[in-house]
XYZ file of C-alpha atoms in Angstrom:
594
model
C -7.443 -15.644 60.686
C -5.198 -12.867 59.192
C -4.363 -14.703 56.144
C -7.981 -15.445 56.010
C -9.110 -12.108 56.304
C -7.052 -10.833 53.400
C -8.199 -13.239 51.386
C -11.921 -12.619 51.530
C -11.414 -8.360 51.155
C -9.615 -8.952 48.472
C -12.059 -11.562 46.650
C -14.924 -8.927 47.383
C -13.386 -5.503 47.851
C -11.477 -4.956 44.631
C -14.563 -6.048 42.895
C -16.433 -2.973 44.526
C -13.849 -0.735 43.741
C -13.614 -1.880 40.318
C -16.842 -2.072 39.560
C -16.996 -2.588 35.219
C -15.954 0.511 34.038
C -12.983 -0.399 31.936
C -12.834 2.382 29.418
C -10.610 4.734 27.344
C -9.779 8.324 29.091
C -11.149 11.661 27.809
C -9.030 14.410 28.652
C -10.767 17.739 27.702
C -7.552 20.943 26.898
C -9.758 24.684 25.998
C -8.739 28.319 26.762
C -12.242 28.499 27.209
C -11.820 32.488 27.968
C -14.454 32.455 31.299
C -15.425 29.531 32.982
C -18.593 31.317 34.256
C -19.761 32.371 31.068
C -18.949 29.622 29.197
C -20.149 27.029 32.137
C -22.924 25.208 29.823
C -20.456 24.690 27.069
C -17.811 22.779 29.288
C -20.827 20.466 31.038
C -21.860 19.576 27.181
C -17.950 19.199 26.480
C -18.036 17.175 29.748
C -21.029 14.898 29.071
C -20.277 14.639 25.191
C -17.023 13.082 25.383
C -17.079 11.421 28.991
C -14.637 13.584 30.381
C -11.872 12.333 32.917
C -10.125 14.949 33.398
C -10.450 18.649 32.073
C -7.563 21.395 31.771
C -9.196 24.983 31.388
C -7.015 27.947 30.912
C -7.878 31.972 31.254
C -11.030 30.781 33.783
C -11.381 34.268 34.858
C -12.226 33.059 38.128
C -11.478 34.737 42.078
C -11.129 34.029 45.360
C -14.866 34.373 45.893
C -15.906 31.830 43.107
C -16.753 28.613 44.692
C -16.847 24.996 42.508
C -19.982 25.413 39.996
C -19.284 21.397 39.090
C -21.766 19.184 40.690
C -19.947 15.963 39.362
C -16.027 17.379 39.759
C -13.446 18.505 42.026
C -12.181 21.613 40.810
C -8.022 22.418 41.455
C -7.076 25.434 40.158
C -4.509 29.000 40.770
C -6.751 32.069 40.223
C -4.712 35.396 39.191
C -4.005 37.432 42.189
C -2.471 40.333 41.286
C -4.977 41.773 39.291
C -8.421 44.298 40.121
C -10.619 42.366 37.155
C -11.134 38.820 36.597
C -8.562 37.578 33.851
C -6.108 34.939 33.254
C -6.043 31.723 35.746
C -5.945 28.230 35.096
C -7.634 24.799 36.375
C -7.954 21.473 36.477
C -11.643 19.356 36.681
C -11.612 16.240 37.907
C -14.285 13.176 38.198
C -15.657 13.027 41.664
C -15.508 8.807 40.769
C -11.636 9.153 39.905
C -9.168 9.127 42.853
C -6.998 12.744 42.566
C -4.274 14.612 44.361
C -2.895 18.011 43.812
C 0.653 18.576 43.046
C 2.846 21.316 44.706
C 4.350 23.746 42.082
C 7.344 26.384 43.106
C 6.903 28.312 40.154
C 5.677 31.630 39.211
C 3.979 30.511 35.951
C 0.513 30.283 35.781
C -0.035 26.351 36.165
C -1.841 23.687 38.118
C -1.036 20.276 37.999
C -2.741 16.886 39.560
C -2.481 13.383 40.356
C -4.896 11.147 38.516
C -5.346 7.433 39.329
C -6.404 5.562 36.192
C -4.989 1.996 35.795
C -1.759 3.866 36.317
C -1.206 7.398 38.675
C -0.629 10.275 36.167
C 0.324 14.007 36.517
C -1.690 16.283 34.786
C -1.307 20.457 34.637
C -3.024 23.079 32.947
C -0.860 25.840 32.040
C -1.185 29.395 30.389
C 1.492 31.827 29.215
C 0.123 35.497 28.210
C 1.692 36.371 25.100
C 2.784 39.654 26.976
C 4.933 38.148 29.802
C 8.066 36.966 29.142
C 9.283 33.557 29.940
C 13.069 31.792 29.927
C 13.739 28.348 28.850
C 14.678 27.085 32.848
C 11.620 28.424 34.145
C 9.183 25.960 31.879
C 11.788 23.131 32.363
C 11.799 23.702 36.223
C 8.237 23.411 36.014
C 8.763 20.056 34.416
C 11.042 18.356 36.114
C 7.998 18.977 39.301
C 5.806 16.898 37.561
C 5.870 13.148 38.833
C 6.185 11.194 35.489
C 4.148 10.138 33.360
C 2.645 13.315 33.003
C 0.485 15.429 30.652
C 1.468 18.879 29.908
C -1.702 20.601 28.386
C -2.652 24.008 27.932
C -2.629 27.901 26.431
C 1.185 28.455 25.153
C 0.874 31.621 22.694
C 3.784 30.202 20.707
C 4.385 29.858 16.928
C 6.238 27.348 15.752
C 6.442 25.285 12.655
C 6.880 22.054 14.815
C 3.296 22.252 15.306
C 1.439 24.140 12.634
C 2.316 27.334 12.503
C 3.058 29.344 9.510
C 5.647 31.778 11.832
C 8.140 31.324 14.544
C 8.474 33.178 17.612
C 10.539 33.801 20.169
C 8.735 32.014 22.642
C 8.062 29.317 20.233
C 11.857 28.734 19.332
C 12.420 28.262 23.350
C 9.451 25.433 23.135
C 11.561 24.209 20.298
C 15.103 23.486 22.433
C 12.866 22.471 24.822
C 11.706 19.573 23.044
C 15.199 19.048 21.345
C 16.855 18.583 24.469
C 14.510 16.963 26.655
C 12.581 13.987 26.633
C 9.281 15.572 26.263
C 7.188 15.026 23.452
C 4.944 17.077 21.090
C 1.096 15.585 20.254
C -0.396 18.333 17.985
C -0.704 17.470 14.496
C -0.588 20.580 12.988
C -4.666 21.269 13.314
C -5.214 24.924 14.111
C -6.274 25.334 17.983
C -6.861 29.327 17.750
C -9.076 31.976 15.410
C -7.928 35.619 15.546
C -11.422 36.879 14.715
C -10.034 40.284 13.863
C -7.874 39.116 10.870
C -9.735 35.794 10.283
C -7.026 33.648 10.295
C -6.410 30.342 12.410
C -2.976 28.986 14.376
C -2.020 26.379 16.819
C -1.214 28.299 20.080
C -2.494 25.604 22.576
C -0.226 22.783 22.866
C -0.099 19.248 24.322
C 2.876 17.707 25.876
C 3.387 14.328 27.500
C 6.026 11.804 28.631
C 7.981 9.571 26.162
C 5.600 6.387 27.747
C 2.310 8.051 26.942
C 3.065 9.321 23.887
C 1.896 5.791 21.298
C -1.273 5.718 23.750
C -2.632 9.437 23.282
C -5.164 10.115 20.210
C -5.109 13.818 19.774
C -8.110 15.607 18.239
C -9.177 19.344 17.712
C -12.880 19.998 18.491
C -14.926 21.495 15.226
C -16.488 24.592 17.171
C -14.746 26.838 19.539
C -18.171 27.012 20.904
C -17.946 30.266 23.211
C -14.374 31.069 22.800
C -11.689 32.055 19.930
C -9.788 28.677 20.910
C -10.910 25.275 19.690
C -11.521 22.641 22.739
C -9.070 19.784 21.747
C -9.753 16.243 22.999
C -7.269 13.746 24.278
C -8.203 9.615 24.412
C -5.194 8.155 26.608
C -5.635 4.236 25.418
C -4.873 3.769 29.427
C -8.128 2.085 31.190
C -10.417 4.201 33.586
C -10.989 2.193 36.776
C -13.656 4.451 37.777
C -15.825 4.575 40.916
C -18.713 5.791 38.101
C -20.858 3.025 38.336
C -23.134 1.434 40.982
C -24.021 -2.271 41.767
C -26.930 -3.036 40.351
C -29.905 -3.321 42.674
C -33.333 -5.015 43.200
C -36.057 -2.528 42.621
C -38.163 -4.055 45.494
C -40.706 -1.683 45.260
C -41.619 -2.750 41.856
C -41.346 -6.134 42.668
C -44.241 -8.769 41.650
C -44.397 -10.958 45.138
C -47.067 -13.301 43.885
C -44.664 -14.311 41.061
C -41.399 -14.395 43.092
C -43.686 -16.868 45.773
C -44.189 -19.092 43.472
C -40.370 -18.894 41.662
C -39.141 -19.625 44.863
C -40.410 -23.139 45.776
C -37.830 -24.305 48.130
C -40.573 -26.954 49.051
C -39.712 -28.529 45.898
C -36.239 -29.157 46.262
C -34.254 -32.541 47.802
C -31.772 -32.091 49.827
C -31.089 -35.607 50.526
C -27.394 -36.769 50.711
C -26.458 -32.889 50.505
C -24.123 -31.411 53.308
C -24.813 -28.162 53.819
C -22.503 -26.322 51.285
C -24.647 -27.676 48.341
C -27.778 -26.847 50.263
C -26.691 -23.477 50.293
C -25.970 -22.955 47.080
C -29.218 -24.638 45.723
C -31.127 -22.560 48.134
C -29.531 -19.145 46.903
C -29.755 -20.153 43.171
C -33.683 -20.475 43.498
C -34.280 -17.547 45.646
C -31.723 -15.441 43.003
C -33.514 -17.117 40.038
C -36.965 -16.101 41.083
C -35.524 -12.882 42.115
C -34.150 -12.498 38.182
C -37.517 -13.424 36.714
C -40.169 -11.317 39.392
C -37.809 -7.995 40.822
C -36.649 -5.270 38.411
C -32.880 -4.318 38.767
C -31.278 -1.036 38.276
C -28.596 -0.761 35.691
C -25.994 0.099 37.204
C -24.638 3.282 35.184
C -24.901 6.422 36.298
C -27.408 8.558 34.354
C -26.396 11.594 32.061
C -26.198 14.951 33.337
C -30.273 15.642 32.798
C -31.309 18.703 30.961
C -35.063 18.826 31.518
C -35.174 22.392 30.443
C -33.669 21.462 26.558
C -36.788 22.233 24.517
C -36.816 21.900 20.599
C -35.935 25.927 20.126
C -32.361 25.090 22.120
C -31.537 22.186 19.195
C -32.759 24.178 16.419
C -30.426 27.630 17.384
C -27.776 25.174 19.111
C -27.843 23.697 14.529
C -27.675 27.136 13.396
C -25.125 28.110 15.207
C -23.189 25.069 14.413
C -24.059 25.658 10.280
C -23.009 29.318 11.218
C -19.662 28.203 12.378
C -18.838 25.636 9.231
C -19.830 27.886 6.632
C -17.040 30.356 8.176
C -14.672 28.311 8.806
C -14.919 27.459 5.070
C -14.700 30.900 3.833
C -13.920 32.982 6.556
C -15.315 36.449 5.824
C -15.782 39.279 8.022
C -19.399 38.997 6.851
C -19.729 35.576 8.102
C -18.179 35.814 11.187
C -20.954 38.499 11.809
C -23.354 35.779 10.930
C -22.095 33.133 13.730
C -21.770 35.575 16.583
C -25.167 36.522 16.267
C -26.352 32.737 15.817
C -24.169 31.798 18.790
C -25.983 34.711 20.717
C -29.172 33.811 19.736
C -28.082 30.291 20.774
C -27.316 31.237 24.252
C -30.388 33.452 24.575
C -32.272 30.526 23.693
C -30.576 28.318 26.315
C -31.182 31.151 29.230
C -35.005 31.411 28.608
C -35.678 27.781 28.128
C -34.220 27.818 31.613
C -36.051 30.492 33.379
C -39.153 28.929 31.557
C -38.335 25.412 33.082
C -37.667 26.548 36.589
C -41.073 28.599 36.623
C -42.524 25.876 35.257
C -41.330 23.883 38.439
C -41.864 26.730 40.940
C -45.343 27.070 39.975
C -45.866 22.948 40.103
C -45.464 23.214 43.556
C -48.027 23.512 46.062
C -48.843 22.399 49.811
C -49.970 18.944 48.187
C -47.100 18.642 46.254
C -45.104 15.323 48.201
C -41.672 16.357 49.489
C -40.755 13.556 47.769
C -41.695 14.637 44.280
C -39.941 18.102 45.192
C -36.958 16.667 45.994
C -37.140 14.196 43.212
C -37.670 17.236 41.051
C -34.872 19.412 42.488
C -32.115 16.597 41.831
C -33.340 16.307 38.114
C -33.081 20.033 37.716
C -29.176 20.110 39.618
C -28.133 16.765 38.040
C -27.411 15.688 41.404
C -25.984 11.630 42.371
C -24.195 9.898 44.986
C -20.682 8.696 43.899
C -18.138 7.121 46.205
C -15.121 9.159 45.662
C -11.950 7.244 46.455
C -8.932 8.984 47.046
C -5.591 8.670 46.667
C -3.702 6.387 49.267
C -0.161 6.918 50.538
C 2.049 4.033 51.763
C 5.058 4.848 53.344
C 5.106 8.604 51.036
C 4.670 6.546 47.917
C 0.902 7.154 45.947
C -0.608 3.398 45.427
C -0.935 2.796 41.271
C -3.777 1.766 40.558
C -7.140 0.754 42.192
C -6.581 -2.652 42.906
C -3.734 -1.490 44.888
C -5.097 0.607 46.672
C -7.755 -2.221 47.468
C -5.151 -4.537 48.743
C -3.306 -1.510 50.796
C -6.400 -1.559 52.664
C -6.875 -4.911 52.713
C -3.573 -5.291 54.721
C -4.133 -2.640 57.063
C -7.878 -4.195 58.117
C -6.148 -7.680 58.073
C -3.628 -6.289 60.510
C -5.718 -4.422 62.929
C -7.748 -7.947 62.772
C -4.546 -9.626 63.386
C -4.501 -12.225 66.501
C -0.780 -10.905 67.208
C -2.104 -7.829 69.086
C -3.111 -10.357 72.025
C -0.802 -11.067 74.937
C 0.354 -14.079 74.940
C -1.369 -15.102 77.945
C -4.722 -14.279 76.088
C -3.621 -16.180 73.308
C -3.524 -19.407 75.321
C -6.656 -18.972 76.722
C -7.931 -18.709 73.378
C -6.210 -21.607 71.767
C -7.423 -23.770 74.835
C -10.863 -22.931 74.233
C -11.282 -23.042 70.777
C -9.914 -26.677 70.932
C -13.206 -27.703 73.304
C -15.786 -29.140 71.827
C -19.236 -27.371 72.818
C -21.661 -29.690 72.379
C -21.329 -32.742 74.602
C -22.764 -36.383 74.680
C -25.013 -34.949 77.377
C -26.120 -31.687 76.485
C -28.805 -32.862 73.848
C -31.642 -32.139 76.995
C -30.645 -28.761 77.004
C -33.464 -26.117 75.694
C -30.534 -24.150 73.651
C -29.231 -27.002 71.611
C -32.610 -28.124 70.575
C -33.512 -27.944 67.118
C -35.298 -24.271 65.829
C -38.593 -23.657 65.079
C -40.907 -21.917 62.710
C -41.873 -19.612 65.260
C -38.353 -18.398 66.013
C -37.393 -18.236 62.236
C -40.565 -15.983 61.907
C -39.432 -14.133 64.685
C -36.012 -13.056 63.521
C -37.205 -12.112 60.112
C -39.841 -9.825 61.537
C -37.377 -8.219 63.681
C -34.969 -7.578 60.208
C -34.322 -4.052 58.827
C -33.948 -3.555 54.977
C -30.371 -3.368 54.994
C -28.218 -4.036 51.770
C -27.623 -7.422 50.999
C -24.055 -9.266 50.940
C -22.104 -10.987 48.109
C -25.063 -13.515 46.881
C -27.508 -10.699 46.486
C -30.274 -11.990 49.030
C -32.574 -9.387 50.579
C -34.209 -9.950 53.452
C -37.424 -9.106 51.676
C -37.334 -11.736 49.715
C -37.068 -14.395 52.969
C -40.002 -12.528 54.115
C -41.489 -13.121 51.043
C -41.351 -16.951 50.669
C -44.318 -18.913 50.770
C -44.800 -21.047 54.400
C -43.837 -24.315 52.433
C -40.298 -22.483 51.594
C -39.839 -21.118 54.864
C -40.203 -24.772 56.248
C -37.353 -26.055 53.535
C -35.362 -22.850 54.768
C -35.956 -23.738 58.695
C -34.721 -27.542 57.607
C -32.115 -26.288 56.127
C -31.038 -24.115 58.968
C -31.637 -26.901 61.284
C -29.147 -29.117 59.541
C -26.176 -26.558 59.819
C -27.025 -25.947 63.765
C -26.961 -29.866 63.776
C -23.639 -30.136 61.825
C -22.006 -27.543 63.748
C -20.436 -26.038 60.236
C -21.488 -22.889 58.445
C -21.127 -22.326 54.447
C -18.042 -20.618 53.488
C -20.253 -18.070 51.570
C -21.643 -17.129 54.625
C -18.368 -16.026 55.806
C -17.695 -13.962 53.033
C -18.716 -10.330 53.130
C -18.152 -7.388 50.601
C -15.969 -4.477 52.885
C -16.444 -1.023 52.142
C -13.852 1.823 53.762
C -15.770 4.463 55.338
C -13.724 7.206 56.248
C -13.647 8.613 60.221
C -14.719 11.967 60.881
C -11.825 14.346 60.953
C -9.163 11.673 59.314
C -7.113 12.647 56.247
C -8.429 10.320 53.338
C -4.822 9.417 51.870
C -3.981 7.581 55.221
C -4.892 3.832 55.122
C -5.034 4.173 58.741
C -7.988 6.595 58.735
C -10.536 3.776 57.093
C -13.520 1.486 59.013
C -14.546 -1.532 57.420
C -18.158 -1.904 57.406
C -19.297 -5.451 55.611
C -21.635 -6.498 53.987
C -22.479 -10.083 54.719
C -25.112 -12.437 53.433
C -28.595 -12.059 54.965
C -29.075 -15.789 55.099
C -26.763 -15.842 57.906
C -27.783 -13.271 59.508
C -30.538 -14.473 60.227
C -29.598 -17.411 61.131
C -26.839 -15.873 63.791
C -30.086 -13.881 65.016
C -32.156 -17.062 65.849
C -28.949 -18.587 67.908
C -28.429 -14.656 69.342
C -32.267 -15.184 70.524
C -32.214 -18.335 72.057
C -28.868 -17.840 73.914
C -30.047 -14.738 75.253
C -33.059 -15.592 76.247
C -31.366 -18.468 78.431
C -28.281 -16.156 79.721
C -31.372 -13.792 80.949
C -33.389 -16.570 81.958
C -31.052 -18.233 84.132
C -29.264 -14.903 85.313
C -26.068 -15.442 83.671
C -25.511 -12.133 83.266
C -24.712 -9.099 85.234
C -27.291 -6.474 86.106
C -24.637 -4.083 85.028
C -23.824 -4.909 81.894
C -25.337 -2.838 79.265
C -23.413 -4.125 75.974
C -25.564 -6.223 73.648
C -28.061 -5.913 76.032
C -31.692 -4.789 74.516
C -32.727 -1.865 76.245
C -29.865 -0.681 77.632
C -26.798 1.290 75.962
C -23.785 3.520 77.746
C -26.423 6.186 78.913
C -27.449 3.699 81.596
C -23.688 3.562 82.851
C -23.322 7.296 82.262
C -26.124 7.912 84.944
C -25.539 5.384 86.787
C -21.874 7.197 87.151
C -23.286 10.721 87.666
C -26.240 9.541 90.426
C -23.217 7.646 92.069
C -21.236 11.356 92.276
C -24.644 13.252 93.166
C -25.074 10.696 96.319
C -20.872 11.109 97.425
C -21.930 14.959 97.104
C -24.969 14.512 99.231
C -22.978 12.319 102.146
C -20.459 14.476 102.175
């Protein structure tokens, strides 16, 4: 059963987990000199390059700033000691990508984070004011903190010719020994990260480390425009694989769904199943019903949409390409006169961008009246926030150690729901008992008379579908829409081929397989294995099967007054309120008699 058991979650659980998102990692590194002010520039950074993970120094943010990210967990150390926003550091994280902070004893201004891609890595966000001064131990203790591999990204205000510079500072010959002695290494190029718009004149101050194992898989890049900043945003592609929660099964768009043509797709009238046992049967019943599902039901894709903009109009491009043409032509030839000319495109840009907001949003507001469908406002209002549903996995612990990966962490909890499965929790005693009865045959040479072992009919297979929910479906994609669906010639093949696994006694392996999904308890911490309920998803075809033989040996347990007038369990009707009062009139009488 165990063995069993661990088999199954992880032929269907990984899979969820892992649904196909097998890509490269963006890692986003800007002193972007005000998070708040410079919010839309970071969501198109975000969206542009498909951002994993996102170090932002000099956020200017406080205690009283909440997470303006929709789509990502925010870590980050806000300056303290100060009566004006400045300085600060942190880290954005997909919602979709399992993350952990990391502990820092250290009085530099730095965040760092645990990242699960195929691989855990450390990432911190770190920025040095060029006024503060700080000794070669203090940036190696902060190293040696960070769980390797790890990526060391942020605002250093040092100047060096190891990485571009055209001076050497103090600070910069520390980074220097640093990297001479250590076995950190350097991934700038020598592209210029930083213009002083006072003098004109560009330098690489922001500076990406990483360990010696990441170092062949990280394409470094410096971003064109330094958008609304003085420091370029500089992209990182780690060649490691993103086994992101991103995406969602597809699904059936049932609502959309042409019936007439799916009725006639799925003729199960038309199919032998002569000399078939009931494994084959199965499969050739799920291949039609999924084949005329494929040809009559619209899916969904699968990926999750873009961050929306439905307030971009054609006035937000055009200043968005004349601030951009602003930018070039002083980078080029970078005059005092022409730096004039970009801040006041970038201005107008952002002007632009505010109205065309306030425009939409009226727009919307005044859309709305008492006919307006709360589904359409709703609909409306998630378009306008960007808003989607993302399972966020986090990261698991074993024994202190993170798991690596998402597969492991799929098997991690594969073992822990095989276990609490596990027969050895029984007493022995119990397990006797159980072994003796399983080896009994149930169905005797002389029990064919009896009403609960005769074959079903159409009226109790029409009776258990009516009675269905719309619930998701299991592993082979069934809905139990489409049963519902099938013409009365189909549902007769269906009943036969029900009839022939109640006859057989056997059910199809598929139907024991279910796709498990880990829904955390209220109140639990989500790194704990132990803090997970399985819920799975099995396939409809059996349940509805297991709810004719749940009908029929009720009815005769009720029938025959096999069961006790106290029991409540499984019992329609009835549920633990009926005991609770039962208990408390039971207590009101003892107080009466007393």
């Amino acid at each position: 059963m165990a063995n069993r058991f661990q088999k199954i979650f992880a032929q269907w659980l990984v899979p969820f987990l892992l649904i196909p998102l097998m890509t490269r990692s963006s890692f986003l590194q800007w002193n972007c000199r005000g998070l708040l002010s410079n919010l839309d520039d970071i969501n198109a950074l975000l969206d542009r390059h498909d951002t994993t993970c996102a170090c932002l120094q000099e956020t200017y943010l406080n205690e009283r700033t909440g997470n303006p990210f929709r789509r990502y967990n925010v870590f980050r150390k806000d300056r303290a000691d100060t009566t004006h926003a400045s300085g600060g550091v942190a880290i954005i994280t997909k919602k979709s990508i399992p993350s952990k902070p990391v502990s820092l004893a250290t009085d530099l201004e730095a965040v760092a984070v645990e990242v699960c891609l195929d691989k855990v890595i450390t990432v911190c966000s770190i920025y040095l004011p060029p006024s503060v001064v700080v000794e070669q131990r203090q940036f190696e203790n902060l190293c040696n903190q960070l769980p390797p591999p790890f990526l060391l990204l942020g605002d250093l205000n040092a100047h060096s010719t190891f990485w571009g510079s055209t001076k050497v500072d103090h600070r910069g010959k520390m980074l220097e020994r640093v990297l001479l002695t250590s076995s950190i290494c350097l991934l700038n190029t020598g592209s210029p990260t930083y213009v002083n718009c006072a003098t004109q004149t560009f330098s690489s101050i922001d500076l990406s480390f990483c360990s010696p194992c990441l170092y062949q898989d990280v394409d470094w890049k410096v971003d064109e425009n330094p958008h609304g900043s003085d420091h370029f945003p500089v992209i990182l592609k780690l060649g490691r694989n993103v086994n992101s929660l991103g995406t969602r099964p597809p699904r059936w768009k049932q609502l959309q769904a042409d019936w007439s043509t799916f009725e006639k797709e799925a003729n199960l009238a038309s199919l032998s199943f002569e000399g078939m046992d009931v494994e084959q049967i199965n499969s050739v019943v799920t291949d039609t019903i999924i084949n005329a599902a494929v040809r009559s039901i619209p899916q969904t894709s699968g990926r999750l949409p873009r961050r929306p903009k439905p307030w971009w109009t054609a006035a937000c491009e055009t200043t968005r390409k004349e601030q951009n043409r602003a930018w070039g032509i002083f980078r080029r030839y970078p005059t005092s006169a022409n730096l004039i000319v970009f801040k006041k495109a970038r201005a107008k840009a952002r002007w632009t961008q505010r109205q065309a907001k306030r425009e939409s949003w009226r727009n919307f507001v005044s859309s709305l009246n008492n006919n307006a469908p709360s589904k359409v406002v709703w609909d409306r209002l998630r378009k306008i926030k960007g808003d989607y549903s993302a399972f966020c996995m986090p990261l698991l612990q074993v024994n202190g150690s993170l798991c690596q990966g998402l597969k492991e962490q799929a098997n991690t909890l594969g073992e822990h729901f095989q276990n609490v499965s596990s027969s050895s929790h029984y007493s022995q005693d119990f397990l006797k008992v159980k072994g003796i009865a399983e080896k009994q045959n149930l169905i005797g040479h002389d029990s064919d008379h009896h009403t609960y072992n005769m074959l079903f009919n159409m009226t109790e297979l029409l009776r258990a579908l009516a009675s269905t929910k719309l619930t998701a479906p299991g592993p082979d994609r069934i809905t139990y829409s489409m049963l519902q669906h099938l013409s009365k010639d189909s549902l007769e093949s269906l009943l036969h081929f029900f009839n022939t696994v109640w006859k057989e006694g056997r059910l199809p392996c598929r139907w024991k397989v279910a796709t498990v999904i880990p829904l955390l308890k209220p109140g639990k911490d989500s790194s704990i294995p132990t803090s997970y309920r399985p819920i799975a998803l099995t396939s409809c075809l059996g349940k509805t099967f297991e709810r004719m033989v749940n009908n029929r040996l009720t009815h005769f347990l009720e029938e025959n007054k096999c069961l006790s007038r106290y029991q409540c369990g499984f019992q329609m009707g009835r549920s633990t309120v009926d005991h609770l009062i039962r208990l408390e009139t039971t207590i009101r009488e003892a107080f009466l008699r007393r």
